[in-house]
Short mmCIF file of C-alpha atoms in Angstrom, two decimals:
data_model
loop_
_atom_site.label_atom_id
_atom_site.label_comp_id
_atom_site.label_asym_id
_atom_site.label_seq_id
_atom_site.Cartn_x
_atom_site.Cartn_y
_atom_site.Cartn_z
CA MET A 1 -2.82 1.35 2.68
CA SER A 2 0.23 2.54 0.62
CA THR A 3 2.98 0.67 -1.54
CA ALA A 4 5.30 3.30 -2.69
CA ALA A 5 8.85 2.03 -2.90
CA ASN A 6 11.29 4.72 -1.72
CA SER A 7 14.48 2.66 -0.61
CA PRO A 8 17.78 4.18 -2.12
CA GLY A 9 20.31 1.67 -4.00
CA ARG A 10 23.23 0.08 -2.18
CA PRO A 11 26.44 2.01 -2.62
CA GLY A 12 28.59 0.68 -5.52
CA ARG A 13 25.61 -1.11 -7.24
CA ARG A 14 24.31 0.04 -10.79
CA PRO A 15 21.16 1.97 -10.45
CA SER A 16 19.14 -0.74 -12.56
CA THR A 17 19.68 -3.02 -9.48
CA SER A 18 18.40 -0.87 -6.99
CA GLN A 19 15.10 -1.92 -5.34
CA VAL A 20 13.10 1.03 -7.06
CA GLU A 21 14.80 0.65 -10.41
CA LEU A 22 14.05 -3.01 -10.44
CA GLU A 23 10.50 -2.46 -9.65
CA LYS A 24 10.36 0.05 -12.68
CA VAL A 25 11.84 -2.45 -15.01
CA ALA A 26 9.22 -4.90 -13.80
CA PHE A 27 6.40 -2.60 -14.10
CA ARG A 28 7.40 -1.72 -17.71
CA LEU A 29 7.16 -5.48 -18.57
CA PHE A 30 3.76 -6.00 -16.66
CA ASP A 31 2.41 -3.05 -19.04
CA ARG A 32 4.03 -4.55 -21.98
CA ASN A 33 3.33 -8.41 -21.49
CA GLY A 34 0.76 -8.60 -18.83
CA PHE A 35 1.41 -9.71 -15.11
CA ASP A 36 0.83 -13.49 -15.56
CA ALA A 37 3.05 -13.58 -18.80
CA THR A 38 6.01 -11.76 -17.26
CA THR A 39 8.48 -14.25 -15.26
CA VAL A 40 11.19 -13.35 -12.96
CA ASP A 41 13.73 -14.31 -15.40
CA ASP A 42 12.27 -12.04 -17.66
CA ILE A 43 12.39 -9.01 -15.03
CA ALA A 44 15.95 -9.91 -14.06
CA LYS A 45 17.12 -10.32 -17.97
CA ALA A 46 15.61 -6.80 -18.62
CA ALA A 47 17.30 -5.24 -15.67
CA GLY A 48 20.83 -6.77 -16.56
CA ILE A 49 21.02 -8.86 -13.26
CA GLY A 50 20.73 -12.61 -12.40
CA ARG A 51 18.13 -14.39 -10.92
CA ARG A 52 19.71 -14.83 -7.34
CA THR A 53 20.34 -10.83 -7.56
CA PHE A 54 16.51 -10.39 -8.21
CA PHE A 55 15.73 -12.45 -4.86
CA ARG A 56 18.00 -10.20 -2.83
CA TYR A 57 15.52 -7.66 -3.42
CA PHE A 58 12.24 -9.19 -3.79
CA ASP A 59 11.05 -12.74 -2.34
CA SER A 60 8.70 -13.14 -5.35
CA LYS A 61 7.35 -11.46 -8.56
CA ASN A 62 4.05 -10.93 -6.46
CA ASP A 63 6.14 -8.70 -3.98
CA VAL A 64 7.51 -6.44 -6.72
CA VAL A 65 3.97 -5.17 -7.27
CA TRP A 66 3.87 -4.27 -3.27
CA GLY A 67 7.20 -2.48 -3.32
CA ALA A 68 8.68 -1.41 0.04
CA PHE A 69 5.45 -2.27 1.98
CA THR A 70 7.19 -3.65 4.89
CA ASP A 71 9.01 -0.44 5.50
CA GLN A 72 5.92 1.41 4.87
CA LEU A 73 3.96 -0.28 7.56
CA GLU A 74 6.88 0.64 9.91
CA TYR A 75 6.27 4.22 8.86
CA MET A 76 2.74 4.02 9.72
CA ARG A 77 3.39 2.49 12.97
CA GLU A 78 5.68 5.65 13.73
CA ARG A 79 2.85 8.12 12.48
CA PHE A 80 0.18 6.55 14.79
CA ALA A 81 2.62 6.67 17.69
CA ALA A 82 3.15 10.37 17.01
CA ARG A 83 -0.67 11.59 17.18
CA PRO A 84 -1.85 13.27 19.96
CA PRO A 85 -3.03 10.97 22.79
CA ALA A 86 -6.17 13.01 23.49
CA GLU A 87 -7.14 13.01 19.73
CA PRO A 88 -10.15 10.62 18.88
CA VAL A 89 -9.16 7.14 17.48
CA MET A 90 -11.16 7.72 14.11
CA GLU A 91 -9.61 11.37 13.73
CA SER A 92 -5.97 9.78 14.23
CA LEU A 93 -6.90 6.78 11.89
CA ARG A 94 -7.84 9.27 9.13
CA ALA A 95 -5.03 11.56 9.40
CA VAL A 96 -2.43 8.33 9.26
CA VAL A 97 -4.22 6.77 6.52
CA VAL A 98 -4.09 9.75 4.31
CA ASP A 99 -0.61 10.78 5.05
CA PHE A 100 0.43 6.87 4.39
CA ASN A 101 -1.08 7.22 0.89
CA ARG A 102 0.64 10.29 -0.10
CA VAL A 103 3.02 9.95 -3.11
CA GLU A 104 5.23 12.28 -4.88
CA ALA A 105 3.57 13.89 -7.86
CA GLY A 106 6.05 12.22 -10.48
CA GLU A 107 4.88 8.67 -8.91
CA THR A 108 1.31 9.09 -9.29
CA ASP A 109 0.85 7.19 -12.48
CA ARG A 110 3.01 4.45 -11.23
CA HIS A 111 0.88 4.35 -7.87
CA ARG A 112 -2.21 4.09 -9.98
CA ARG A 113 -0.82 1.19 -12.17
CA ARG A 114 0.21 -0.60 -8.72
CA LEU A 115 -3.26 -0.44 -7.30
CA GLN A 116 -4.92 -1.32 -10.54
CA LEU A 117 -2.47 -4.68 -10.47
CA ILE A 118 -3.18 -5.42 -6.88
CA LEU A 119 -6.98 -4.93 -7.00
CA ARG A 120 -7.76 -6.25 -10.49
CA VAL A 121 -5.30 -9.09 -11.16
CA PRO A 122 -6.74 -12.45 -9.97
CA ALA A 123 -3.26 -14.07 -9.69
CA LEU A 124 -2.42 -11.40 -6.90
CA GLN A 125 -5.53 -11.89 -4.76
CA ALA A 126 -4.04 -14.45 -2.28
CA HIS A 127 -0.83 -12.63 -1.91
CA SER A 128 -2.91 -9.55 -1.46
CA THR A 129 -4.88 -10.96 1.46
CA LEU A 130 -1.63 -11.47 3.30
CA ARG A 131 -0.77 -7.89 2.85
CA TYR A 132 -4.08 -6.83 4.03
CA ALA A 133 -3.72 -8.78 7.01
CA ASP A 134 -0.44 -6.98 7.85
CA TRP A 135 -2.00 -3.62 7.36
CA ARG A 136 -4.99 -4.49 9.58
CA ALA A 137 -2.67 -5.77 12.06
CA VAL A 138 -1.03 -2.24 12.46
CA VAL A 139 -4.42 -0.51 12.79
CA ALA A 140 -5.64 -2.97 15.24
CA GLU A 141 -2.54 -2.37 17.41
CA PHE A 142 -3.17 1.29 17.46
CA ALA A 143 -6.89 1.01 18.25
CA ALA A 144 -6.01 -1.62 20.99
CA HIS A 145 -3.46 0.57 22.58
CA ARG A 146 -5.87 3.71 22.43
CA THR A 147 -8.82 1.88 23.95
CA GLY A 148 -6.70 -0.19 26.48
CA VAL A 149 -7.85 -3.80 25.11
CA HIS A 150 -6.01 -6.64 23.28
CA PRO A 151 -5.49 -6.10 19.58
CA GLY A 152 -7.52 -9.48 18.95
CA ASP A 153 -10.50 -8.03 20.83
CA LEU A 154 -13.83 -7.22 18.88
CA ARG A 155 -13.50 -3.45 18.78
CA PRO A 156 -9.62 -2.99 17.26
CA GLN A 157 -10.54 -5.75 14.75
CA ALA A 158 -13.80 -4.17 13.81
CA ILE A 159 -12.01 -0.73 13.39
CA ALA A 160 -9.15 -2.42 11.31
CA HIS A 161 -11.52 -4.22 9.00
CA ALA A 162 -13.71 -1.11 8.51
CA ALA A 163 -10.65 1.07 7.83
CA LEU A 164 -9.39 -1.50 5.00
CA GLY A 165 -12.81 -1.76 3.41
CA THR A 166 -12.84 2.08 3.30
CA ALA A 167 -9.31 2.27 2.05
CA LEU A 168 -10.04 -0.12 -0.58
CA ALA A 169 -13.29 1.38 -1.54
CA ALA A 170 -11.49 4.78 -1.88
CA TYR A 171 -8.93 3.05 -4.21
CA GLU A 172 -11.44 1.76 -6.60
CA HIS A 173 -13.11 5.26 -6.66
CA TRP A 174 -9.71 7.03 -7.45
CA LEU A 175 -9.08 4.34 -10.27
CA GLY A 176 -12.42 5.11 -11.72
CA ASP A 177 -11.98 8.78 -11.74
CA PRO A 178 -8.72 9.84 -12.94
CA GLY A 179 -9.14 13.37 -12.13
CA SER A 180 -9.39 12.91 -8.68
CA ASP A 181 -6.93 13.30 -5.78
CA LEU A 182 -6.26 10.15 -3.69
CA ALA A 183 -5.35 12.03 -0.48
CA THR A 184 -8.82 13.83 -0.99
CA VAL A 185 -10.76 10.77 -1.61
CA LEU A 186 -9.43 9.06 1.24
CA ASP A 187 -9.76 11.99 3.60
CA THR A 188 -13.64 12.10 2.68
CA ALA A 189 -14.15 8.15 3.05
CA PHE A 190 -12.43 8.22 6.54
CA ALA A 191 -14.59 11.20 7.67
CA GLU A 192 -17.64 9.35 6.52
CA LEU A 193 -16.53 6.36 8.38
CA ALA A 194 -15.86 8.26 11.50
CA ARG A 195 -19.58 9.68 11.29
CA GLY A 196 -21.03 6.22 10.69
CA PHE A 197 -22.06 7.28 7.40
CA GLY A 198 -25.04 8.95 8.56
CA GLU A 199 -27.90 10.25 6.48
CA GLU A 200 -26.76 13.94 7.26
CA SER A 201 -23.38 13.12 5.31
CA ARG A 202 -23.27 12.56 1.37
CA CYS A 203 -20.62 11.31 -0.61
CA SER A 204 -20.61 11.69 -4.39
#
């Protein structure tokens, strides 16, 4: 799971009203005032835009935290489709999830803050559940395609739920260890998942 926002601004618009810049303004307010205390009106005012303009970019304050997540899910589908057909399902899953979570070096701190909000702010949990379901659906579609069954069948659903749980565990580990590299943590976690967390493998 990744939530990196990378959409360019529309031609002719002030940079402060691009989706990415609006997100940066919101994150500064979240850091200063807290997520719960920050309103849509606060974000719009700080960005120098109107409330209606805010809603052209985000459906809600909660969606700001998730960034361009819908676009990223489409990228994830494309990456799954590009994997070699003979590659084992779990190996493809590991490669795509690791790639999906790569962010530019300059975005690491913001990505860390984003995940802290998603995982630790109670007000975001219900909304996050919907986003998690969207992410699992993409994984289940891929697993179903590879195994020749329906996405709603047990195996692809089990793979999708296990993958999400593994990703969330990796995110929590990364947040708790500032010196670690997220891609490396995810790669290790998904390699363990593929092996079934056997006794012969050891995670730190």
